[in-house]
Structures are given as C-alpha cells and as structure tokens.
Amino acid sequence: MHSRVRELLENRGGNYLLPFFWQHGEDEPVLREEMARIAQCGVGAVCVESRPHPDFCGPLWWRDMDIIMDEARRRDMKVWVLDDAHFPTGFANGWIRDKFPQLKKIYLAERHMDVAGPLAGASIMVNMWVGEPDTLVAVVAAPVSPTGSSTGAEPVDLTNRIRDNRLYWDVPAGQWRVYFVFETQSGGGNQDYINPIEPASCRVLIDAVYEPHREHYAADFGKTLVGFFSDEPNIGNGGGLYDVSIGRKPMVLPWRAGLLAELQREFGAPVAALLPGLWHDIGPASWPLRYAYMNLVSRLYSECFAGQLGQWCTSHGLEYIGHIIEDGDAHTRMGASAPHFFRAMDGQTMSGIDVVLCQIRPGLDRRNATWIIDDHADGEFYHYELAKLGASHAHIDPKKRGRAMCEIFGAYGWAEGLRLMKWLTDHMLVRGINWYVPHAFSPKEFPDGDCPPHFYARGKNPQFRYFGELMRYTNRICHLINDGRHVADAAVLYHAQAEWSGEYMSIKEPLRVLAQAQLDADIVPADLLDATTAVRGGKLVIAGEDYGCLILPCAQRWPRATLEAIVRMIGEGLKVVVAQPFQAVEAQAGKPVPQQWPVGISEGGDASALLDSLRCARVCALDDLPAVLGAWGVTGVRTGNRQPYLRSYQYRHDGLTMWMFFNEDPAATIDTSVWLDGAKNVVAYDAFANVLLAVEGAEPEDGGMRVPLTLSAEESIVLLSGEGCHGGRLPAAMSLTSAKGKVVPVAIEQWAVSTADSQAYPTCTPWRSLDALVNLCEPDLLPGFSGTIAYEGGFDAQGAEGGHVFLDLGEVGETAEVWLNDEPLGLRIARPYAFDATGALREGRNRLRIEVTNTLVYALRDWWSKFMAQGPSGLIGPVVLRYA
C-alpha cells in the first residue's frame, strides 16, 4: 500500500487547517476552552486575529497571546498571526496615522475643463482645479471633437505656462480640453494606511507588528509560531471598488515620489504631456501608457509590499501567507485590490484566495446573483476562475511548494450549515486548493453578529459536535493533494496585461468551458512566457507542470515579449489556440468567422510582422475549445456522456495517482462513466469514513480504465490507482455500489419526535408524534427551533439476511446520525444520506432512531442569512431500504 494512503488509514495524515481565532480581550478560561474546542475538531493550528483587540501589540495582547501560545505548545499546535490591528492589512497598528503621516498613500489625480478657441490672452485659475496641499505635476491641453472625443492630435504640455496659480495660454482655434494632473492624498480609500508601492511606508508595518512579535516569541519562530497572514491588503484607490479598470473608470491612481521619472523610463519616451491618457483617450499613446503604468505599479507593489514582508519572514524562519481581494476580476486592477494576482502574491510562501459573503452558491454559476455587498455577484468568476487562480499559482511558483490556501465559510450567516460547508470545501478541493483557513472561531459572548457562522459559538451551535468530521475529511483529502504533482491538460494565459492594453476576454470564460468538459487548466501569467520558456515533446513546461496546449483569451493587444515567445513555441511544436466569444464573430458566407485579434502589442508601435507570424495559431469560438483540444489529443477525463456539472482533479505521487470527482449540481444525480488515463487498478477512497472501497465494473480501455461513476447531487468521491490499491467488497455510500435493485419503503406508522437544543443535547424532550414526515419549519410546527430533532419508530423488514442493504433517508435538513437496533450506522452531513445497514437490519421487527440537526438560522434570524434561502428542517424522506 502506498505510504500516503497508509498514513490516512492509520490517522497519521498532516494538518492543513488554520482557522481564524478571533481576539477581543476575553478572559483566560474562555481562551483556553476555545483552544481545546479547536483541537477537539482535529485541527492542528490557529490563525490569531485581532477582531479588533482593545490592546493590539500592547500588554493585554501579549497576555492573550501567551495563553494561546501555551495552549498551542501543550497540544502540539501551530500558531499564525494576522498581521494588523484589524483587516485589511496595511493600517500598521495606527503607526502611519500617529507616527509617520508623511508616509501615507499618495495618489495621482486629474481634473479637466473644456474651452473653445481662438481665445488670445486667456488665463485659467489653477487653484479652482487643484486643492491644498496638492502638488501640480502637469497641465496638458488636447484637441477634442464636438462630441468630446479625442481627435488623435498630439496633446500640448502647458506646465511651464503656470504663473502664480494661473495658466496663461493663447487658445488656438477649435475645441480643447485642459487637464490638470496633480499629486494628492485625497480621493482614495484607507487614507491612514501604508503606501504599498513605497518601501519605507511598507517597512512601518514590519516595525509596528512583525518586530514586536519577534521580541516576544523569537524562540518560538518556526516551531510554535510559524507565520504571518496578510488579509486583503490593497492599493485602495477608486473608493475601494472592484471594477476600477484603468482607462475605463474615473479614479485617483497610486503614486510615489519619483514615479514620473520611473514611468518615463518604463514607457521609453517623455510622458508628462501624455499623463491624461491614463484616464482619457488622448490618441494612440493612451493604451501603451496605461500598460506601462500598470506594469510598473504592479511590480512595485510586488517588491515593496509582499516581497519585503516575505523576505523578512523567510529571514526569520517564518512563512508568509494571505490573500488580496479577487472579486469580479479585481485582481487585475487596483481599487479594492492589488494589480496582477501573481505579482501581488509573489512574496508569499503559499498562494491564497478567499470565499466569503455568499460569493459561491450551488447552482448560481452563471448568473449575476444577488449579493451581500453589491447589486450582484459574478457567478461565473466565483465558480470558474477564483479557485483556479490560487491553485495555479501554487503549481507554477516553486516558492509555494504546491500549496494553495483558501479562507472559507465566513459571512454566509447562520443559514450556512455543514452541508453547504462541505459543498464549498469540495468545490475548492476539486480545483486544487489544499490548505484552509476556516472563518471563524469567535470566543465573544453569543450571539456575535460579526460575520457568522461561528463554529463553536460558546456552545450554542448545535452542529459543532459534527464540525470536526468535516475538518478531518478536509485534512484527509488535503493530505492526498499535497507534496506531489498536479496533472493539467491546458494552460490559459492570464489576462491582466491584455486588460491594461485594450479590449479583452476574461479568463473565466475559457475556464468555464474547459471545466464543463472535465478539462483541467492552470492560469499562466505572461511573465512566465519569454525566451527561456521551454517546450518539450509538444508540451509547455513551467516549474513542475506541463501543459498539452496554450489558450489565449482573445484580446486586442499582448506584450511584445509574450507574443514573440508564443510564436517561437508554436515553431517548437506547442499547440496554441486563440479563444473568441460568439459575440466577436462576424458572418461571412453564412458561416461564423472569428475576429483576428490581437491587432497590436501592449507597448504600441508597429508589430505587423510579429502579428502575421502569430496567425499560425488556431482560432476558434469558445464553445469549440473542447473539440479542438480533443483533436490535438488533449482529452482530460473522458466521460460517457456530457456532464457539465462534474468537476475533476488529478494528482500524482510516486507510485500513486488520484482523481477527485465532485457533482456540483445542487439537484441532479450524475450517472456516467469516466476514463482514467494510465490507470491499471482502481479503488475508491471514502475520505469521510476513511476507508478504501472496491470499484465494481471497471474495465481496461485505451491504456487506462473505464470506471462507472454515479454521484448524487452534492456528492464527491476519490479514485486511486497505484501501489497496493485494494478495498472492501462494497462501499459504505451509495455511489459506486450495485445497490440499484429492490427498493422497499420503511413503513413506520407513527414517528415519535423529540427535540434538544445545543445546551440540552443529548437529553431530548418529547414533542409529538407524526404519521408522515414533513418539513418542520412550516409555520404551525417548529419554525423557530434550532437544534437536534430525534425521530424514532419501529418497522418490519423481510429479506434482511444474505445481502447488502442500505438505509436511504432521502432529503434531510440537514445533518443525520442513525442507529438501527441500537447499532450506530454513522453520520452524514450532506447528500447522499445513505447508510450501510448490512448486519444491523434484522428479519422481522426493527427499531430506528434518526437524529437530524439543523442550523441556528431558525432560532437566530441574522442579517447575513437574508441573502440565502433556508432549506427545510428535519427529516423529509422518503426513508427506504435499497438492496444490492
């Protein structure tokens, strides 16, 4: 048996969980109890967060940290620290505001006015457009058409015509727009925060937070205290909005002393007269200037912020992790985030993302669904792009060592129970996320209104006693998808530089089409495509990954070096396809013909010869991608029929290959078969029960195995092939069994129903008898009850001897624990609610007890939960016996 599998079966797998442990200054007994509860869940680490703490990095903070560190040492747990007094990271515990205001953020802004000429002897008051203590950088005039659009003529630099806060200028004939470009500290977000593109400003965060922790716990560095976590650091311009894409939205722009000269070097020509092009179309130089600016600022952020913090951590034997805001492609912009996901995360030792605030919900993968903080959430981004950003960076950056972290579960409200938590976990696991920061353990007095759910909730969460089962399940699968190598089919070129250069397609679109065809892809930034990028055997090779093809989302422009590398790699045998949306298709002779983008390069200038060389790349419409890749032999997991909601992930260790499959459909069962390339013997692994299971009906095919696969809605399974893969005769769940024969209803005339809230359990109080199973949150039943609902009854069974039989509960709201004739059949926190009853079921009379535990939302109708519909409560059924 492979050592990785043996470790799991012997409960010797690693810990990949570090839940937030919020600090508000609670008493010592409360902190110690909470640490005990966390450890009880099979969790081996915490990430300590001020939420906010009344004395962060002061005596009370060190008192509380000493308690947590003591508990961690005693329990052999690890401690991480969220690196600021409150999120988002960058406040520097108030030091910028209180000690170093000169290091606050600086922005570049513009105001403009229109004037008609000719007008000799004109003067314009500068101080009407630039405030105090703003610093004027440039005054530029550009001719405009009667509609206000650019004429394409050269702008005129008028900066040297300023005298005593007035612009003196003989306005030529025609219509002109006069731009005043200036430095300011106004108009952005989080104004008392560090300037993340200024190294001295970023250093303040180290001095204010990192160094004090070193002074107190240097002996624990790399042992008990293992790292720092940056939460949502950002540039913060544009009011913190997600959609402030350069050249498309009015906003101030991040700036620092000397940046004008740096931008001029980046652009390769004088830029003062072109600065208005950062916001407005002033002619052909507009997009090249925006590209140069974003290219420069994204590199500065990488070096000054994440790079500097990462270097400090590495030099002190620590890890540095966290995430920026990714929402709705904010990761290619500034605003609420940092430009360029891969550069922003480069200094970290794990890749990182988060999913909170009801961003991902089953079944809402294409719609702009109602969301907590805006009118809508981009379902396509959250379902098809978000997790792949994190996993891709882990795969292609050696510093990450294959590790991708996700902050998960927070701010969904008490409507989120273990069922949805497992769905979200599977959603991330099957995309390659292999470390988790569950959000959150809060020791505050119940109820704490801060972004529930809270896992223990001072003993008030009725589902807490099962939370550890989800944590152990997560750790087990993470143990399988760490320290090996992910297997990908394709690479998709990251669209950041294309967005900075003109019109473009987001990567979420090709990623959706590929995922729905079980083709796995990594997102690859243009930075990794250059003269040194290797092609071997027709595959693109980056770090430890190789890809059967490269997909370019259509865009007007890409950087010259990127296109030159692609042309070279095509010549070396790499298959390259440019994906076009149907909206970009023109009709010719009755047939759709994709537009031939790109039409230029990001830097501007003539690139016609290079673009002609690129025409040898294949061009196809989005929906044709799977067929094109299939013709090239890039087939991924081949299913017996089309399954757009089946997700798959392949991972290899020496001597062991695993495939994870997840049915993301919230309602429909998947019944198909899957072809596993290179598999020779296949067993299933039930990570929830921690058992290996035999797979029936698998047959050799085309150098691999064809395996029948049935997954109920929301169900996942792991298949293994390799050393010593063998299992029992039948699995304990329904999916891969032959239990599709006789179905017999469990006939219970009267269900005796009793209840217990989280404080009273396991002592249940009789409620009433039911002659039929119903939704108990109906108005005249138990609409305000949260806790455990116990169902008991007797039934007769025949044919219980000599075969496998499963007890299927049907629909449940939402966790179910079952005893048959006083024998425990187990626990299910999500579908399928099916239990192996073989051996427990008796011929004749049987006694059945089912305990269903719902969420706190029925008793505690919190604000956060209003954005999700609540499911039924209790046992809904139908309850049946399924015979193999």
XYZ file of C-alpha atoms in Angstrom, residues 55-488:
434
model
C -4.786 46.496 23.009
C -3.192 45.030 19.885
C 0.570 44.661 20.431
C 0.108 46.029 23.938
C 0.259 44.306 27.359
C -3.240 42.797 27.128
C -2.451 41.411 23.657
C 0.708 39.740 24.920
C -1.229 38.300 27.877
C -3.717 36.719 25.499
C -1.034 35.576 23.078
C 0.862 33.969 25.950
C -2.257 31.946 26.810
C -2.753 30.861 23.209
C 0.924 30.011 22.768
C 0.896 27.991 25.984
C -2.139 26.003 24.847
C -0.564 25.505 21.410
C 2.666 24.155 22.877
C 0.764 21.792 25.168
C -1.356 20.496 22.292
C 1.421 20.438 19.673
C -0.472 23.024 17.624
C 0.902 25.776 15.399
C 0.088 29.488 15.617
C -0.162 32.026 12.805
C -0.843 35.739 13.353
C -2.962 38.022 11.180
C -0.605 40.926 10.761
C -2.527 44.040 11.769
C -4.803 45.542 14.397
C -7.750 44.936 12.071
C -8.287 43.966 8.484
C -7.465 44.928 5.815
C -3.729 44.655 6.352
C -1.958 47.997 5.946
C -3.176 50.012 8.949
C 0.159 49.159 10.610
C -1.470 49.283 14.048
C -2.075 53.012 13.566
C 1.602 53.918 13.159
C 1.094 55.611 9.779
C -1.675 57.761 11.222
C 0.051 58.511 14.523
C 3.795 58.375 13.859
C 4.531 58.559 10.136
C 1.811 60.605 8.383
C 4.389 61.641 5.787
C 4.342 58.006 4.569
C 0.616 57.890 3.858
C -0.650 56.986 0.417
C -0.059 59.409 -2.420
C -2.272 59.481 -5.493
C -2.124 60.978 -8.954
C -5.371 62.718 -9.902
C -6.730 64.807 -12.718
C -9.369 67.483 -13.225
C -10.268 68.951 -16.560
C -12.230 71.729 -18.211
C -13.250 72.477 -21.787
C -12.518 75.689 -23.641
C -13.229 76.887 -27.198
C -10.769 78.904 -29.282
C -9.444 81.016 -30.674
C -9.074 82.967 -27.444
C -5.941 85.097 -27.188
C -4.720 86.170 -23.750
C -6.773 83.569 -21.892
C -6.000 82.642 -18.289
C -7.375 79.819 -16.161
C -7.266 79.656 -12.348
C -5.333 76.549 -11.382
C -6.444 76.670 -7.736
C -10.023 76.078 -8.837
C -8.953 72.645 -10.033
C -6.145 71.709 -7.645
C -6.597 71.912 -3.877
C -4.226 72.373 -0.951
C -1.832 70.708 -0.204
C -1.919 69.096 -3.652
C 1.139 69.320 -5.887
C 0.716 70.146 -9.547
C 2.504 67.680 -11.848
C 1.413 68.724 -15.334
C -1.067 70.835 -17.258
C -1.915 69.446 -20.670
C -4.286 70.552 -23.407
C -5.659 68.216 -26.076
C -7.922 68.997 -29.037
C -11.298 67.251 -28.931
C -14.147 66.773 -31.359
C -17.527 68.492 -30.880
C -18.680 65.355 -29.029
C -15.691 65.489 -26.656
C -13.782 62.532 -28.103
C -10.099 62.598 -28.983
C -9.092 63.841 -32.408
C -5.853 61.835 -32.175
C -3.755 65.006 -32.436
C -0.733 65.471 -30.179
C -1.536 66.942 -26.743
C 0.254 70.133 -25.720
C 2.264 70.426 -22.484
C 1.379 73.750 -20.819
C 3.037 73.142 -17.469
C 5.657 75.854 -17.992
C 2.899 78.413 -18.582
C 1.810 78.445 -14.941
C 2.368 81.716 -13.101
C 1.007 82.477 -9.634
C -1.596 79.680 -9.797
C -2.849 80.748 -13.221
C -2.445 79.134 -16.603
C -1.730 81.737 -19.299
C -2.417 80.435 -22.791
C -3.498 81.712 -26.169
C -6.138 79.124 -27.000
C -5.911 78.039 -30.668
C -8.986 77.635 -32.818
C -11.217 74.668 -32.114
C -12.394 72.845 -29.007
C -9.840 71.914 -26.339
C -9.819 70.020 -23.086
C -7.368 71.244 -20.458
C -6.177 68.630 -17.957
C -4.682 69.460 -14.555
C -2.693 66.467 -13.271
C -1.577 66.610 -9.638
C -0.386 64.632 -6.627
C -2.831 64.370 -3.736
C -3.554 62.374 -0.588
C -7.304 62.692 -1.102
C -9.810 60.656 -3.060
C -8.641 57.159 -2.221
C -9.600 54.601 0.393
C -7.974 53.750 3.737
C -6.065 57.026 3.887
C -4.330 56.179 7.190
C -2.775 53.097 5.639
C 0.657 52.379 4.238
C 1.518 53.277 0.671
C 2.058 49.756 -0.724
C 4.296 50.936 -3.571
C 6.683 52.792 -1.230
C 9.242 50.572 0.591
C 9.706 52.868 3.591
C 5.967 53.003 4.145
C 5.647 49.204 3.945
C 8.517 48.861 6.409
C 6.341 50.596 9.025
C 4.073 47.530 9.081
C 7.075 45.329 9.881
C 8.216 47.648 12.673
C 4.721 48.045 14.117
C 3.590 44.383 14.048
C 6.219 41.864 12.967
C 9.123 43.066 15.095
C 7.115 43.225 18.351
C 6.082 39.602 17.854
C 9.719 38.696 17.259
C 10.689 40.425 20.510
C 8.168 38.312 22.440
C 8.347 34.958 20.659
C 11.644 34.713 18.775
C 12.373 31.355 20.437
C 9.076 30.017 19.037
C 9.650 31.214 15.475
C 9.430 28.313 13.060
C 8.348 25.983 15.878
C 5.066 27.017 17.507
C 4.669 30.440 15.891
C 5.103 29.617 12.228
C 3.995 32.598 10.179
C 2.054 35.777 9.447
C -1.123 36.243 7.398
C -1.916 39.392 5.375
C -5.641 39.879 4.907
C -6.868 41.806 1.852
C -4.051 44.363 1.511
C -4.872 46.766 -1.260
C -3.914 49.923 -3.072
C -7.297 51.386 -2.192
C -7.798 53.953 -4.937
C -11.119 54.381 -6.709
C -13.089 54.231 -3.477
C -12.210 50.577 -2.987
C -14.420 49.459 -5.881
C -13.783 46.233 -7.782
C -14.356 47.491 -11.321
C -11.899 50.389 -11.480
C -10.149 49.113 -14.573
C -7.634 51.617 -15.864
C -8.879 53.822 -18.691
C -12.469 52.784 -18.009
C -13.407 54.409 -14.695
C -12.673 57.781 -13.070
C -10.261 57.300 -10.144
C -7.147 58.534 -8.471
C -4.039 56.463 -9.210
C -1.357 55.205 -6.790
C 1.776 57.312 -6.839
C 5.036 57.905 -5.023
C 7.900 60.369 -5.132
C 9.956 59.908 -8.292
C 7.334 57.820 -10.077
C 7.094 60.225 -13.006
C 10.723 59.552 -13.910
C 10.253 55.805 -13.380
C 7.204 55.834 -15.641
C 9.126 57.678 -18.319
C 11.849 55.007 -18.259
C 9.206 52.263 -18.403
C 7.411 53.930 -21.309
C 10.630 54.762 -23.158
C 9.718 58.368 -24.000
C 8.670 61.614 -22.250
C 5.283 61.123 -20.578
C 4.345 64.406 -18.864
C 2.229 65.581 -21.801
C 0.624 62.142 -22.080
C -0.443 61.720 -18.443
C -4.142 62.477 -19.142
C -4.088 59.303 -21.247
C -4.106 57.312 -18.013
C -7.772 58.305 -17.667
C -8.944 59.523 -21.082
C -8.459 58.725 -24.735
C -5.926 61.273 -25.975
C -4.841 59.323 -29.049
C -2.661 56.309 -29.941
C -0.424 56.661 -26.874
C -3.261 56.146 -24.360
C -3.240 52.352 -24.094
C 0.567 51.956 -24.261
C 0.894 54.494 -21.439
C -1.706 52.685 -19.313
C 0.072 49.410 -19.912
C 3.431 50.916 -18.923
C 1.917 52.454 -15.779
C 0.145 49.259 -14.641
C 3.194 47.166 -15.446
C 5.333 49.452 -13.294
C 2.922 49.808 -10.361
C 2.165 46.092 -10.158
C 5.893 45.326 -9.975
C 6.419 47.993 -7.311
C 3.611 46.524 -5.204
C 5.182 43.093 -5.541
C 8.620 44.325 -4.482
C 7.715 46.864 -1.791
C 4.855 45.127 -0.012
C 4.595 41.347 -0.412
C 8.248 40.994 -1.389
C 9.533 42.928 1.610
C 7.262 41.156 4.108
C 8.054 37.786 2.602
C 11.787 38.392 2.805
C 11.501 39.417 6.464
C 9.545 36.262 7.291
C 11.899 33.985 5.386
C 14.947 35.507 7.078
C 13.364 34.767 10.478
C 12.351 31.190 9.710
C 8.661 32.014 9.187
C 6.100 31.584 6.454
C 4.180 34.452 4.910
C 0.675 33.817 3.540
C -2.646 35.568 2.950
C -4.709 36.878 0.052
C -5.779 40.001 -1.790
C -9.335 40.721 -2.907
C -10.025 38.770 -6.079
C -13.753 39.511 -6.509
C -15.015 40.037 -10.027
C -11.526 40.224 -11.560
C -10.463 42.977 -9.123
C -7.103 41.162 -9.047
C -6.061 42.747 -12.346
C -6.822 46.234 -11.049
C -6.163 48.467 -8.072
C -9.228 49.781 -6.244
C -10.046 47.256 -3.536
C -7.188 45.014 -4.567
C -3.667 44.922 -5.953
C -2.921 44.805 -9.672
C -1.861 41.432 -11.059
C -2.708 38.463 -8.827
C 0.530 36.589 -9.452
C 2.819 39.549 -8.825
C 0.862 40.626 -5.749
C 1.231 37.139 -4.239
C 4.782 36.506 -5.372
C 6.410 37.176 -1.990
C 4.185 34.693 -0.177
C 5.079 31.100 0.610
C 1.578 29.840 -0.184
C -0.837 31.027 -2.786
C -4.058 32.356 -1.290
C -7.678 33.282 -2.030
C -10.864 33.672 -0.024
C -14.532 32.845 -0.460
C -16.876 34.644 1.924
C -20.026 36.780 1.819
C -22.188 34.263 -0.075
C -19.928 34.595 -3.124
C -20.243 30.948 -4.199
C -23.639 29.262 -4.016
C -24.669 25.956 -5.570
C -26.476 26.373 -8.870
C -25.635 30.071 -9.365
C -22.576 29.535 -11.533
C -23.544 31.748 -14.479
C -25.901 34.374 -13.082
C -25.056 37.699 -11.528
C -26.818 36.657 -8.340
C -27.968 38.919 -5.510
C -25.025 39.569 -3.226
C -24.337 40.968 0.234
C -22.185 43.987 -0.627
C -23.256 44.938 -4.136
C -26.162 44.539 -6.501
C -24.809 41.267 -7.800
C -22.042 38.716 -7.586
C -20.370 37.445 -10.743
C -21.228 33.751 -10.542
C -19.026 32.817 -13.484
C -15.968 34.385 -11.860
C -16.521 32.788 -8.454
C -17.330 29.321 -9.759
C -14.830 29.008 -12.597
C -11.935 31.412 -12.007
C -11.417 32.118 -8.316
C -10.097 28.763 -7.094
C -8.032 28.252 -10.248
C -6.148 31.494 -9.535
C -4.989 30.135 -6.191
C -4.263 26.602 -7.354
C -2.454 27.739 -10.500
C -0.051 29.970 -8.618
C 0.728 27.116 -6.232
C 1.517 24.838 -9.173
C 3.815 27.194 -11.093
C 5.697 29.080 -8.351
C 8.360 26.897 -6.675
C 8.255 29.090 -3.533
C 4.692 27.922 -2.908
C 5.695 24.231 -2.887
C 2.339 23.346 -4.420
C 0.356 24.905 -1.555
C -2.804 26.938 -2.178
C -4.770 28.346 0.757
C -8.392 29.443 0.955
C -10.109 31.471 3.673
C -13.559 29.916 3.687
C -17.086 29.825 5.222
C -17.208 33.353 6.683
C -20.106 35.812 6.408
C -22.607 33.376 4.926
C -24.750 33.744 8.042
C -26.252 31.068 10.259
C -28.102 29.727 7.221
C -24.796 28.095 6.303
C -24.556 24.708 7.926
C -22.236 21.770 7.474
C -23.971 20.708 4.269
C -23.067 23.920 2.458
C -19.656 23.968 4.119
C -18.885 20.543 2.702
C -20.096 21.642 -0.737
C -17.800 24.680 -0.613
C -14.900 22.558 0.607
C -15.372 20.028 -2.193
C -15.676 22.880 -4.695
C -12.236 24.092 -3.606
C -10.591 20.681 -3.180
C -11.527 19.529 -6.671
C -9.843 22.640 -8.072
C -6.616 22.053 -6.149
C -6.953 24.208 -3.026
C -5.109 22.195 -0.387
C -4.814 24.450 2.714
C -7.738 26.091 4.545
C -8.440 28.959 6.917
C -11.974 28.297 8.223
C -13.679 31.545 9.242
C -14.060 31.574 12.277
C -13.862 30.622 15.959
C -15.138 33.565 17.974
C -14.945 33.438 21.789
C -17.176 36.509 22.086
C -20.396 36.170 24.071
C -23.146 34.603 21.977
C -24.562 35.830 19.683
C -21.659 37.571 17.970
C -23.067 39.424 14.960
C -19.670 39.645 13.257
C -19.821 37.628 10.027
C -21.341 34.335 11.258
C -21.351 31.377 11.314
C -19.007 30.720 14.243
C -18.122 27.097 14.694
C -18.387 26.697 18.479
C -20.309 29.881 19.334
C -19.754 29.392 23.070
C -21.550 26.070 22.881
C -24.640 27.429 21.120
C -24.001 25.998 17.630
C -25.941 22.699 17.546
C -23.846 21.396 14.642
C -20.499 21.935 16.367
C -20.283 18.322 17.557
C -20.066 17.295 13.890
C -17.804 20.131 12.708
C -14.723 18.046 13.464
C -15.886 15.401 10.978
C -15.752 17.988 8.195
C -12.331 19.152 9.355
C -10.946 15.597 9.412
C -12.431 14.945 5.966
C -10.742 18.087 4.644
C -7.389 17.183 6.176
C -7.519 13.706 4.611
C -8.076 14.877 1.061
C -5.531 17.669 1.527
C -3.020 15.012 2.548
C -3.582 13.360 -0.833
C -3.152 16.590 -2.826
C -0.014 17.918 -1.134
C 3.654 17.097 -1.758
C 3.036 15.577 -5.188
C 2.257 16.924 -8.655
C -0.941 18.168 -10.199
C -1.775 16.938 -13.698
C -3.163 19.600 -16.043
